[in-house]
Short mmCIF file of C-alpha atoms and ligand atoms in Angstrom, two decimals:
data_model
loop_
_atom_site.label_atom_id
_atom_site.label_comp_id
_atom_site.label_asym_id
_atom_site.label_seq_id
_atom_site.Cartn_x
_atom_site.Cartn_y
_atom_site.Cartn_z
CA MET A 1 12.25 -51.00 -13.12
CA SER A 2 14.80 -53.68 -14.38
CA ILE A 3 17.00 -52.80 -17.46
CA GLU A 4 15.03 -55.78 -19.21
CA GLU A 5 11.80 -54.00 -18.56
CA ASP A 6 13.14 -50.50 -19.29
CA ILE A 7 14.67 -52.11 -22.50
CA ALA A 8 10.89 -53.77 -23.34
CA ARG A 9 9.42 -49.75 -22.86
CA LEU A 10 11.94 -48.33 -25.20
CA TYR A 11 11.42 -51.18 -27.61
CA ALA A 12 7.73 -50.41 -27.61
CA GLN A 13 8.25 -46.96 -28.49
CA ILE A 14 10.24 -47.37 -31.57
CA ARG A 15 7.80 -46.66 -34.93
CA PRO A 16 9.32 -46.36 -38.37
CA ASP A 17 9.97 -42.55 -37.74
CA PHE A 18 10.79 -42.73 -34.14
CA VAL A 19 13.77 -44.66 -32.30
CA PRO A 20 14.39 -43.82 -28.60
CA ALA A 21 18.08 -42.27 -27.88
CA GLN A 22 18.83 -43.80 -24.30
CA ALA A 23 20.98 -46.58 -25.80
CA TYR A 24 23.50 -44.34 -27.13
CA HIS A 25 25.15 -43.30 -23.79
CA ASP A 26 23.48 -45.42 -21.11
CA PRO A 27 26.13 -47.73 -19.62
CA ALA A 28 23.43 -50.26 -18.80
CA PHE A 29 23.04 -51.05 -22.44
CA VAL A 30 26.80 -51.68 -22.71
CA ALA A 31 26.19 -54.76 -19.93
CA ARG A 32 23.29 -55.57 -21.81
CA GLU A 33 24.82 -55.85 -25.39
CA LYS A 34 27.87 -57.78 -23.80
CA ALA A 35 25.00 -60.11 -22.24
CA MET A 36 22.72 -60.37 -25.48
CA LEU A 37 24.12 -58.64 -28.65
CA TRP A 38 27.70 -59.65 -29.14
CA PRO A 39 27.84 -63.55 -27.98
CA HIS A 40 24.62 -64.05 -30.27
CA SER A 41 25.64 -62.43 -33.20
CA TRP A 42 27.81 -63.49 -36.27
CA LEU A 43 30.97 -60.95 -35.98
CA MET A 44 33.27 -60.10 -38.82
CA ALA A 45 36.73 -60.54 -37.54
CA CYS A 46 39.09 -59.87 -40.41
CA ARG A 47 39.64 -60.94 -44.03
CA GLU A 48 41.01 -64.68 -44.98
CA GLU A 49 44.42 -63.12 -46.70
CA GLU A 50 45.41 -62.39 -42.98
CA VAL A 51 45.32 -66.02 -42.11
CA ALA A 52 45.95 -67.48 -45.39
CA GLU A 53 49.20 -69.33 -44.58
CA ALA A 54 49.77 -72.04 -41.91
CA GLY A 55 50.39 -70.45 -38.58
CA GLN A 56 49.17 -67.19 -39.50
CA SER A 57 47.01 -65.92 -36.68
CA VAL A 58 44.51 -62.73 -35.66
CA VAL A 59 43.55 -61.60 -32.58
CA PHE A 60 39.78 -60.44 -32.47
CA ASP A 61 38.53 -58.72 -29.45
CA ILE A 62 34.99 -57.95 -28.98
CA ALA A 63 33.59 -56.80 -26.13
CA ASP A 64 35.09 -58.46 -23.17
CA ASP A 65 36.01 -61.40 -24.96
CA SER A 66 39.04 -61.88 -27.05
CA ILE A 67 39.17 -64.37 -29.96
CA LEU A 68 42.19 -66.14 -31.51
CA ILE A 69 42.10 -67.04 -35.22
CA VAL A 70 44.38 -69.57 -36.42
CA ARG A 71 45.37 -71.25 -39.57
CA ALA A 72 46.60 -74.94 -38.75
CA SER A 73 48.72 -77.15 -40.96
CA ASP A 74 45.90 -79.12 -41.80
CA GLY A 75 44.50 -75.94 -43.72
CA VAL A 76 41.57 -75.70 -41.38
CA LEU A 77 40.72 -72.14 -40.08
CA ARG A 78 39.93 -72.62 -36.05
CA ALA A 79 38.87 -70.01 -33.63
CA PHE A 80 39.58 -70.26 -30.17
CA TYR A 81 38.72 -67.79 -27.02
CA ASN A 82 42.16 -66.37 -26.26
CA VAL A 83 42.40 -67.55 -22.55
CA CYS A 84 44.42 -69.90 -21.06
CA PRO A 85 42.18 -72.60 -19.18
CA HIS A 86 44.68 -72.80 -16.03
CA ARG A 87 44.60 -69.31 -14.59
CA GLY A 88 43.02 -67.22 -17.36
CA ARG A 89 45.59 -65.29 -19.03
CA ARG A 90 45.28 -63.91 -22.48
CA LEU A 91 47.42 -65.64 -24.81
CA LYS A 92 48.10 -63.55 -28.05
CA ASP A 93 48.08 -59.88 -27.90
CA GLY A 94 48.48 -59.36 -31.81
CA ASN A 95 48.12 -60.95 -35.20
CA GLY A 96 51.06 -62.98 -36.11
CA ASN A 97 52.66 -66.33 -37.24
CA ILE A 98 52.42 -68.95 -34.28
CA GLY A 99 53.36 -71.87 -36.17
CA ASP A 100 52.10 -74.73 -34.38
CA ASN A 101 52.66 -73.54 -31.04
CA ILE A 102 50.80 -71.65 -28.80
CA ALA A 103 52.55 -71.12 -25.30
CA CYS A 104 51.19 -69.27 -22.03
CA ARG A 105 53.56 -67.05 -20.42
CA PHE A 106 52.27 -67.50 -16.71
CA HIS A 107 53.17 -71.43 -16.11
CA GLY A 108 53.98 -72.59 -19.36
CA TRP A 109 51.02 -74.36 -20.81
CA ARG A 110 51.03 -75.27 -24.74
CA TRP A 111 48.92 -76.18 -27.10
CA ASN A 112 49.20 -76.70 -30.90
CA ALA A 113 47.35 -74.57 -33.77
CA ARG A 114 44.63 -76.88 -33.70
CA GLY A 115 44.04 -75.75 -29.76
CA GLU A 116 45.40 -78.96 -28.28
CA ASN A 117 47.10 -79.02 -25.18
CA GLN A 118 50.06 -80.15 -25.68
CA PHE A 119 52.03 -79.61 -22.50
CA VAL A 120 51.11 -78.95 -18.56
CA LEU A 121 53.99 -78.48 -16.11
CA ASP A 122 53.50 -81.30 -13.42
CA ARG A 123 50.59 -82.89 -14.90
CA GLU A 124 50.52 -85.30 -12.24
CA ASN A 125 49.92 -83.35 -9.52
CA TRP A 126 46.37 -83.19 -10.84
CA ASN A 127 46.07 -86.76 -10.37
CA GLN A 128 45.10 -86.14 -7.02
CA THR A 129 41.61 -84.80 -8.03
CA GLY A 130 41.16 -87.08 -10.46
CA GLY A 131 43.57 -85.87 -13.60
CA LEU A 132 42.98 -83.63 -16.22
CA CYS A 133 41.02 -84.28 -19.36
CA ALA A 134 41.76 -82.70 -22.90
CA ALA A 135 37.93 -80.82 -22.38
CA ASP A 136 40.04 -79.27 -19.02
CA VAL A 137 43.37 -78.30 -20.74
CA ASP A 138 42.57 -77.52 -24.85
CA LEU A 139 41.45 -74.28 -25.85
CA GLY A 140 37.61 -73.50 -25.99
CA GLN A 141 36.51 -73.81 -29.58
CA VAL A 142 34.77 -70.63 -31.04
CA ARG A 143 32.54 -71.07 -34.50
CA VAL A 144 34.18 -69.81 -37.67
CA ASP A 145 33.16 -69.44 -41.12
CA THR A 146 33.90 -67.23 -44.36
CA TRP A 147 31.86 -65.11 -46.52
CA ASP A 148 33.00 -63.51 -49.69
CA GLY A 149 36.63 -63.50 -48.23
CA TRP A 150 35.37 -62.23 -44.81
CA VAL A 151 36.14 -64.34 -41.68
CA PHE A 152 33.24 -64.28 -39.18
CA VAL A 153 33.25 -65.93 -35.62
CA THR A 154 30.22 -66.37 -33.59
CA LEU A 155 30.18 -67.16 -29.84
CA ASP A 156 26.68 -69.03 -30.03
CA SER A 157 27.16 -72.56 -30.41
CA ASP A 158 23.24 -72.52 -31.19
CA ALA A 159 23.27 -69.59 -34.13
CA GLU A 160 22.07 -70.58 -37.49
CA PRO A 161 25.03 -71.15 -40.32
CA LEU A 162 26.71 -68.27 -41.51
CA GLU A 163 25.39 -68.46 -44.84
CA SER A 164 21.33 -68.12 -43.42
CA TYR A 165 22.59 -65.70 -41.02
CA LEU A 166 23.86 -63.40 -43.86
CA ASP A 167 20.65 -63.88 -46.16
CA PRO A 168 20.28 -62.33 -48.66
CA LEU A 169 23.66 -60.97 -49.05
CA PRO A 170 25.50 -64.00 -50.44
CA ASP A 171 22.87 -64.19 -53.24
CA VAL A 172 22.90 -60.64 -54.08
CA PHE A 173 26.88 -60.32 -53.98
CA ALA A 174 26.93 -64.02 -56.06
CA HIS A 175 28.35 -62.20 -59.05
CA PHE A 176 30.72 -59.52 -57.41
CA ASP A 177 33.73 -62.03 -56.79
CA TYR A 178 34.86 -60.22 -53.89
CA ARG A 179 36.86 -63.17 -52.91
CA ASN A 180 39.42 -62.22 -55.20
CA THR A 181 40.17 -59.04 -53.66
CA ARG A 182 43.33 -57.86 -51.47
CA ILE A 183 43.32 -55.23 -48.50
CA ALA A 184 44.48 -52.07 -50.18
CA TRP A 185 44.47 -50.48 -46.77
CA HIS A 186 43.16 -50.42 -43.54
CA LYS A 187 42.89 -47.85 -40.80
CA THR A 188 41.60 -48.52 -37.06
CA LEU A 189 40.67 -45.28 -35.19
CA VAL A 190 39.51 -44.37 -31.86
CA VAL A 191 36.29 -42.50 -32.19
CA ALA A 192 34.57 -40.39 -29.64
CA CYS A 193 30.80 -41.73 -29.67
CA ASN A 194 28.95 -44.55 -29.28
CA TRP A 195 29.66 -47.54 -31.57
CA LYS A 196 26.37 -47.16 -33.11
CA VAL A 197 26.26 -43.58 -33.57
CA VAL A 198 29.32 -44.09 -35.92
CA LEU A 199 27.77 -47.30 -37.51
CA GLU A 200 24.82 -45.10 -38.40
CA ALA A 201 26.71 -42.29 -39.56
CA PHE A 202 27.46 -44.73 -42.54
CA ILE A 203 24.37 -46.51 -43.17
CA GLU A 204 22.41 -43.78 -45.00
CA SER A 205 22.90 -41.24 -47.94
CA TYR A 206 20.37 -38.50 -46.20
CA HIS A 207 23.36 -36.73 -44.98
CA VAL A 208 25.35 -36.64 -48.12
CA ALA A 209 23.69 -33.11 -49.45
CA MET A 210 24.52 -31.25 -45.93
CA THR A 211 27.98 -33.17 -45.31
CA HIS A 212 29.52 -34.10 -48.38
CA PRO A 213 27.80 -31.08 -50.58
CA GLN A 214 30.91 -31.47 -53.18
CA SER A 215 29.00 -34.65 -54.16
CA LEU A 216 25.94 -32.84 -55.48
CA LYS A 217 28.04 -31.58 -58.41
CA PHE A 218 28.00 -35.45 -59.72
CA GLY A 219 24.31 -35.07 -60.87
CA VAL A 220 20.50 -35.93 -59.87
CA ARG A 221 20.41 -39.09 -57.34
CA THR A 222 17.11 -40.98 -56.40
CA PRO A 223 18.02 -42.54 -52.40
CA GLY A 224 16.12 -44.76 -50.99
CA SER A 225 16.46 -47.63 -48.38
CA GLN A 226 15.22 -50.95 -47.50
CA ALA A 227 15.31 -53.58 -44.56
CA PHE A 228 16.21 -57.11 -45.47
CA GLY A 229 15.39 -59.33 -42.06
CA ARG A 230 18.20 -58.07 -39.79
CA HIS A 231 20.43 -56.48 -42.56
CA SER A 232 19.61 -53.63 -44.62
CA TYR A 233 20.80 -51.58 -47.36
CA PHE A 234 20.49 -48.00 -49.02
CA PHE A 235 20.97 -47.00 -52.79
CA TYR A 236 21.81 -43.79 -53.99
CA PRO A 237 22.11 -44.38 -57.90
CA PHE A 238 22.99 -41.86 -60.45
CA VAL A 239 20.18 -40.93 -62.50
CA ARG A 240 21.12 -41.29 -66.08
CA PRO A 241 21.39 -37.57 -67.70
CA LYS A 242 19.31 -36.26 -70.08
CA ASP A 243 20.66 -36.69 -73.51
CA ALA A 244 21.91 -32.99 -74.68
CA GLU A 245 19.59 -30.52 -76.62
CA PRO A 246 20.47 -30.47 -79.99
CA GLY A 247 23.29 -27.92 -80.25
CA LEU A 248 24.64 -28.71 -76.82
CA THR A 249 27.01 -31.07 -76.09
CA ILE A 250 27.51 -32.58 -72.53
CA ASP A 251 31.46 -34.03 -72.03
CA TYR A 252 30.31 -37.35 -70.73
CA ARG A 253 34.33 -38.34 -70.20
CA GLN A 254 34.78 -35.56 -68.00
CA ALA A 255 31.86 -36.22 -65.95
CA ARG A 256 33.00 -39.77 -65.01
CA TYR A 257 36.71 -38.66 -64.78
CA THR A 258 35.58 -36.05 -62.43
CA TYR A 259 33.51 -38.48 -60.37
CA VAL A 260 36.39 -41.01 -60.07
CA GLU A 261 39.29 -38.69 -59.60
CA GLU A 262 37.80 -36.84 -56.87
CA MET A 263 36.69 -40.02 -55.14
CA HIS A 264 40.10 -41.39 -55.82
CA ARG A 265 41.80 -38.54 -53.98
CA THR A 266 39.29 -37.44 -51.21
CA LEU A 267 38.78 -41.34 -49.94
CA GLY A 268 41.12 -43.26 -51.53
CA ALA A 269 38.24 -46.03 -51.86
CA LEU A 270 35.06 -47.19 -53.87
CA GLN A 271 37.13 -46.00 -56.99
CA GLY A 272 40.85 -47.41 -56.80
CA ARG A 273 43.71 -47.37 -59.13
CA HIS A 274 42.08 -49.64 -61.56
CA ALA A 275 39.45 -47.20 -61.85
CA MET A 276 41.22 -44.31 -62.05
CA ALA A 277 43.34 -45.63 -64.57
CA ALA A 278 40.24 -46.24 -66.95
CA ALA A 279 39.06 -42.81 -66.44
CA GLU A 280 42.46 -41.50 -67.39
CA ARG A 281 42.07 -43.57 -70.77
CA LEU A 282 38.80 -41.89 -71.23
CA MET A 283 39.95 -38.43 -71.66
CA ALA A 284 43.28 -39.53 -73.56
CA GLU A 285 41.14 -41.65 -76.42
CA LEU A 286 37.71 -40.70 -76.72
CA PRO A 287 36.66 -37.54 -78.29
CA GLU A 288 34.52 -35.01 -75.96
CA THR A 289 31.62 -35.28 -78.34
CA ALA A 290 31.11 -39.28 -76.90
CA THR A 291 27.48 -40.46 -75.92
CA PHE A 292 26.89 -41.61 -72.56
CA ASP A 293 26.64 -45.06 -73.74
CA GLU A 294 29.70 -44.79 -75.84
CA VAL A 295 31.39 -43.41 -72.63
CA ASN A 296 29.90 -46.24 -70.34
CA ALA A 297 31.28 -49.21 -72.92
CA ALA A 298 34.67 -47.81 -73.11
CA TYR A 299 34.90 -47.33 -69.25
CA MET A 300 34.11 -50.79 -68.92
CA ARG A 301 36.61 -51.77 -71.26
CA PHE A 302 39.33 -49.76 -70.13
CA HIS A 303 38.39 -51.02 -66.29
CA ALA A 304 38.92 -54.79 -67.24
CA ASP A 305 42.13 -53.58 -69.02
CA ALA A 306 43.61 -51.91 -66.05
CA MET A 307 42.39 -55.43 -63.82
CA ALA A 308 43.73 -57.54 -66.61
CA ALA A 309 47.27 -55.75 -66.40
CA ASP A 310 47.77 -56.62 -62.63
CA GLY A 311 46.38 -60.10 -63.19
CA ALA A 312 43.27 -59.41 -61.48
CA ARG A 313 39.59 -60.34 -62.94
CA TYR A 314 37.05 -58.00 -64.24
CA PRO A 315 33.79 -59.73 -62.79
CA ALA A 316 32.27 -60.33 -66.09
CA ALA A 317 29.42 -62.07 -65.07
CA LEU A 318 28.29 -58.90 -62.97
CA THR A 319 25.00 -57.64 -64.75
CA PRO A 320 23.70 -54.12 -64.32
CA GLN A 321 21.04 -55.68 -62.60
CA ASP A 322 23.31 -57.01 -60.02
CA ILE A 323 24.88 -53.72 -59.53
CA ALA A 324 21.71 -51.95 -59.22
CA ARG A 325 20.20 -54.73 -56.35
CA ALA A 326 23.30 -54.45 -54.31
CA GLY A 327 22.92 -50.29 -54.18
CA THR A 328 25.30 -48.15 -52.21
CA ALA A 329 25.71 -49.82 -48.76
CA TRP A 330 24.59 -52.56 -46.66
CA ASN A 331 24.42 -52.89 -42.69
CA ILE A 332 25.56 -56.37 -41.93
CA PHE A 333 23.66 -56.82 -38.61
CA PRO A 334 25.31 -55.79 -36.09
CA ASN A 335 28.46 -53.72 -36.77
CA MET A 336 29.42 -53.93 -40.36
CA VAL A 337 28.81 -51.78 -43.52
CA ILE A 338 30.17 -52.58 -47.07
CA LEU A 339 29.94 -50.45 -49.96
CA PRO A 340 30.39 -52.47 -53.41
CA THR A 341 31.76 -51.07 -56.41
CA VAL A 342 32.69 -52.93 -59.61
CA ASP A 343 36.15 -51.56 -58.74
CA GLY A 344 36.39 -53.41 -55.09
CA LEU A 345 34.87 -52.99 -51.79
CA GLN A 346 34.75 -50.39 -48.80
CA ALA A 347 33.97 -51.90 -45.39
CA TYR A 348 33.31 -50.51 -42.34
CA ARG A 349 33.30 -52.20 -38.56
CA ALA A 350 32.21 -50.31 -35.42
CA ARG A 351 32.76 -51.60 -31.99
CA PRO A 352 32.58 -50.41 -28.59
CA ASN A 353 35.58 -49.22 -27.06
CA GLY A 354 36.03 -50.90 -23.41
CA ASP A 355 33.29 -50.04 -21.24
CA ASP A 356 32.56 -46.51 -22.03
CA PRO A 357 29.32 -45.84 -24.24
CA SER A 358 31.10 -42.75 -25.59
CA SER A 359 33.95 -44.38 -27.26
CA ALA A 360 34.25 -46.72 -30.31
CA ILE A 361 36.69 -48.53 -32.19
CA PHE A 362 36.25 -48.08 -35.91
CA ASP A 363 37.68 -49.67 -38.85
CA VAL A 364 38.09 -49.17 -42.30
CA TRP A 365 39.24 -51.28 -45.40
CA TRP A 366 39.50 -50.88 -49.13
CA LEU A 367 39.77 -53.76 -50.96
CA GLU A 368 41.23 -53.76 -54.41
CA ARG A 369 40.71 -56.83 -57.10
CA SER A 370 43.55 -58.76 -57.67
CA ALA A 371 45.18 -62.09 -59.08
CA PRO A 372 43.68 -64.94 -57.21
CA ASP A 373 47.10 -65.89 -55.91
CA ALA A 374 48.58 -62.65 -55.13
CA PRO A 375 50.01 -62.28 -51.54
CA SER A 376 48.66 -60.26 -48.66
CA SER A 377 50.66 -57.00 -48.80
CA PHE A 378 49.00 -53.52 -46.73
CA ILE A 379 49.61 -51.29 -43.92
CA HIS A 380 47.43 -51.44 -41.24
CA GLU A 381 46.98 -47.53 -39.51
CA TYR A 382 46.05 -47.17 -36.06
CA PHE A 383 44.89 -43.59 -34.83
CA PRO A 384 44.77 -43.69 -31.25
CA ASP A 385 41.71 -40.61 -31.35
CA MET A 386 39.84 -38.53 -34.06
CA GLU A 387 42.32 -35.69 -34.36
CA SER A 388 45.42 -37.78 -35.10
CA PHE A 389 43.38 -38.84 -38.21
CA ALA A 390 43.22 -35.41 -39.23
CA GLY A 391 44.80 -35.10 -42.69
CA GLN A 392 44.00 -38.90 -43.47
CA CYS A 393 40.86 -38.93 -45.48
CA PHE A 394 39.02 -35.57 -46.33
CA PHE A 395 35.89 -37.49 -47.18
CA LEU A 396 35.48 -39.81 -43.75
CA GLU A 397 36.87 -36.39 -41.68
CA GLN A 398 33.27 -34.87 -42.99
CA ASP A 399 31.56 -37.76 -41.73
CA PHE A 400 33.87 -37.93 -38.55
CA ASP A 401 32.99 -34.27 -37.86
CA ASN A 402 29.78 -35.05 -36.93
CA ILE A 403 30.01 -37.89 -34.71
CA LYS A 404 30.89 -36.10 -31.75
CA ALA A 405 28.49 -33.75 -31.67
CA VAL A 406 25.88 -36.68 -32.05
CA GLN A 407 27.23 -37.95 -28.98
CA ASP A 408 27.18 -34.95 -27.25
CA GLY A 409 23.48 -34.13 -28.34
CA VAL A 410 22.00 -37.59 -27.89
CA LYS A 411 22.40 -37.19 -24.27
CA SER A 412 20.76 -34.13 -23.59
CA ARG A 413 17.39 -34.25 -21.87
CA GLY A 414 15.87 -32.01 -24.34
CA PHE A 415 16.51 -34.23 -27.25
CA ARG A 416 13.19 -36.25 -27.77
CA GLY A 417 14.49 -38.91 -29.30
CA VAL A 418 15.74 -40.09 -33.40
CA ARG A 419 13.30 -39.09 -36.14
CA PRO A 420 15.03 -41.62 -38.72
CA ASN A 421 13.78 -40.38 -42.59
CA PRO A 422 11.12 -43.10 -43.30
CA HIS A 423 12.37 -43.25 -46.85
CA GLN A 424 15.85 -42.73 -46.66
CA GLU A 425 16.87 -43.74 -43.30
CA VAL A 426 15.22 -46.87 -42.89
CA THR A 427 18.33 -48.49 -42.36
CA VAL A 428 18.67 -46.78 -39.36
CA GLN A 429 15.37 -47.58 -37.89
CA SER A 430 15.58 -51.16 -38.83
CA PHE A 431 19.15 -51.71 -37.12
CA GLU A 432 17.53 -50.24 -34.15
CA LYS A 433 14.90 -52.40 -33.98
CA THR A 434 16.67 -55.43 -34.38
CA TYR A 435 19.14 -54.44 -31.68
CA TYR A 436 16.57 -54.14 -29.48
CA GLU A 437 15.29 -57.41 -30.54
CA TYR A 438 18.95 -58.97 -30.03
CA LEU A 439 18.99 -57.22 -26.35
CA LEU A 440 15.30 -58.68 -25.27
CA TRP A 441 15.68 -62.10 -27.08
CA PRO A 442 18.25 -64.76 -27.64
CA ARG A 443 19.37 -63.99 -31.01
CA GLY A 444 16.40 -61.66 -31.47
CA GLU A 445 14.10 -64.47 -31.69
CA GLY A 446 10.76 -63.52 -30.10
CA ALA A 447 9.39 -60.63 -31.12
CA ASP A 448 6.25 -60.62 -32.37
CA THR A 449 6.70 -58.70 -35.50
S1 LIG B 1 47.63 -68.97 -16.71
FE1 LIG B 1 48.27 -70.03 -18.37
S2 LIG B 1 49.59 -71.54 -17.57
FE2 LIG B 1 48.66 -70.74 -15.77
FE1 LIG B 2 29.49 -39.98 -45.29
#
């Protein structure tokens, strides 16, 4: 049976509550992803703030390809294959500032930041074979576009535009104003599992009760999940607490403060320093008898004050309906997750690490609201394995505690396949189904459903 027939056979087994497990560990899937998934999706490469100035460049590696993203002096953002058209040497190793000059260290060919070749040593030598034209010597262009401050690339010249690929996210997030954020921190770590295992650990809330039991004290939630084409989201909203019995008081200030403080301390994201400042003012300035609505109104005011003190803008156009519609977290197909809050945006990205199906590169960002012209200033930390991440982030370590064990488990011949919760893990099932469709048909177009 060919790998294509094998994938088609497994795809036919997918049901709302069943997904086969082979793709988590079979090297044939790594190869198939290289051929069908990575070259045909839009992939998040970096933030615009990392390539804001002329000459700034970012290297984004995905499977066997490396992409060089550059802002040229004409202000245009461009992306190129990070490979020399002469003999194939990789051109750049990491992020930096190339100015207007990219040089190959093998035989010295050079390009400007628009990817146009500027120099070929002994170019006339090629005259005996008809000479070299621009198409021979310029860098290979890659499509690049931006959304909400994120830079995306696609290797597929026929892929639909980014805006329609992302549908419905541009509409859902229209009022969140995430362009005006800056990276507060970025951590990259190598994890001992398939990239889909770590991705799927972050696209459902069904695990919260067991994996993050400390969260249960924050009250009743009504979890759910839903697919929107190739993307999907889950929601995990608070249920408004019942008003206190007559004669009994609930300290709603304390409840809000406890939540914000704990997320701030144990995750370092979702509730950042502006939220923390607002929560502290609640405790200092409101009486403990303040009602739920009074606490909410004051919190919003204090939150806006904290942002304004930084020159940042509170997203004033954001409505409670917008917040409810955005839910808790989205999987942006294939490999990105975003968790929106009023305070900022947390994001994850999972990629394969070489050809080992049991190793992945996982990125985590926390973006804070900032002045539109704020400079970019953050530390990017790299952790070569999960052990070196110990002590970095209590909340994420609770999640990471599962993923190696899941990777070990899904390989077992005794594991019958994933049984996603058809209410709370629609995200997992829908991601997997779309993933198989991309492996089977170019851009996933061709499935009957
Ligand atoms: S490989 Fe780059 S100049 Fe020869
Ligand atoms: Fe989690």
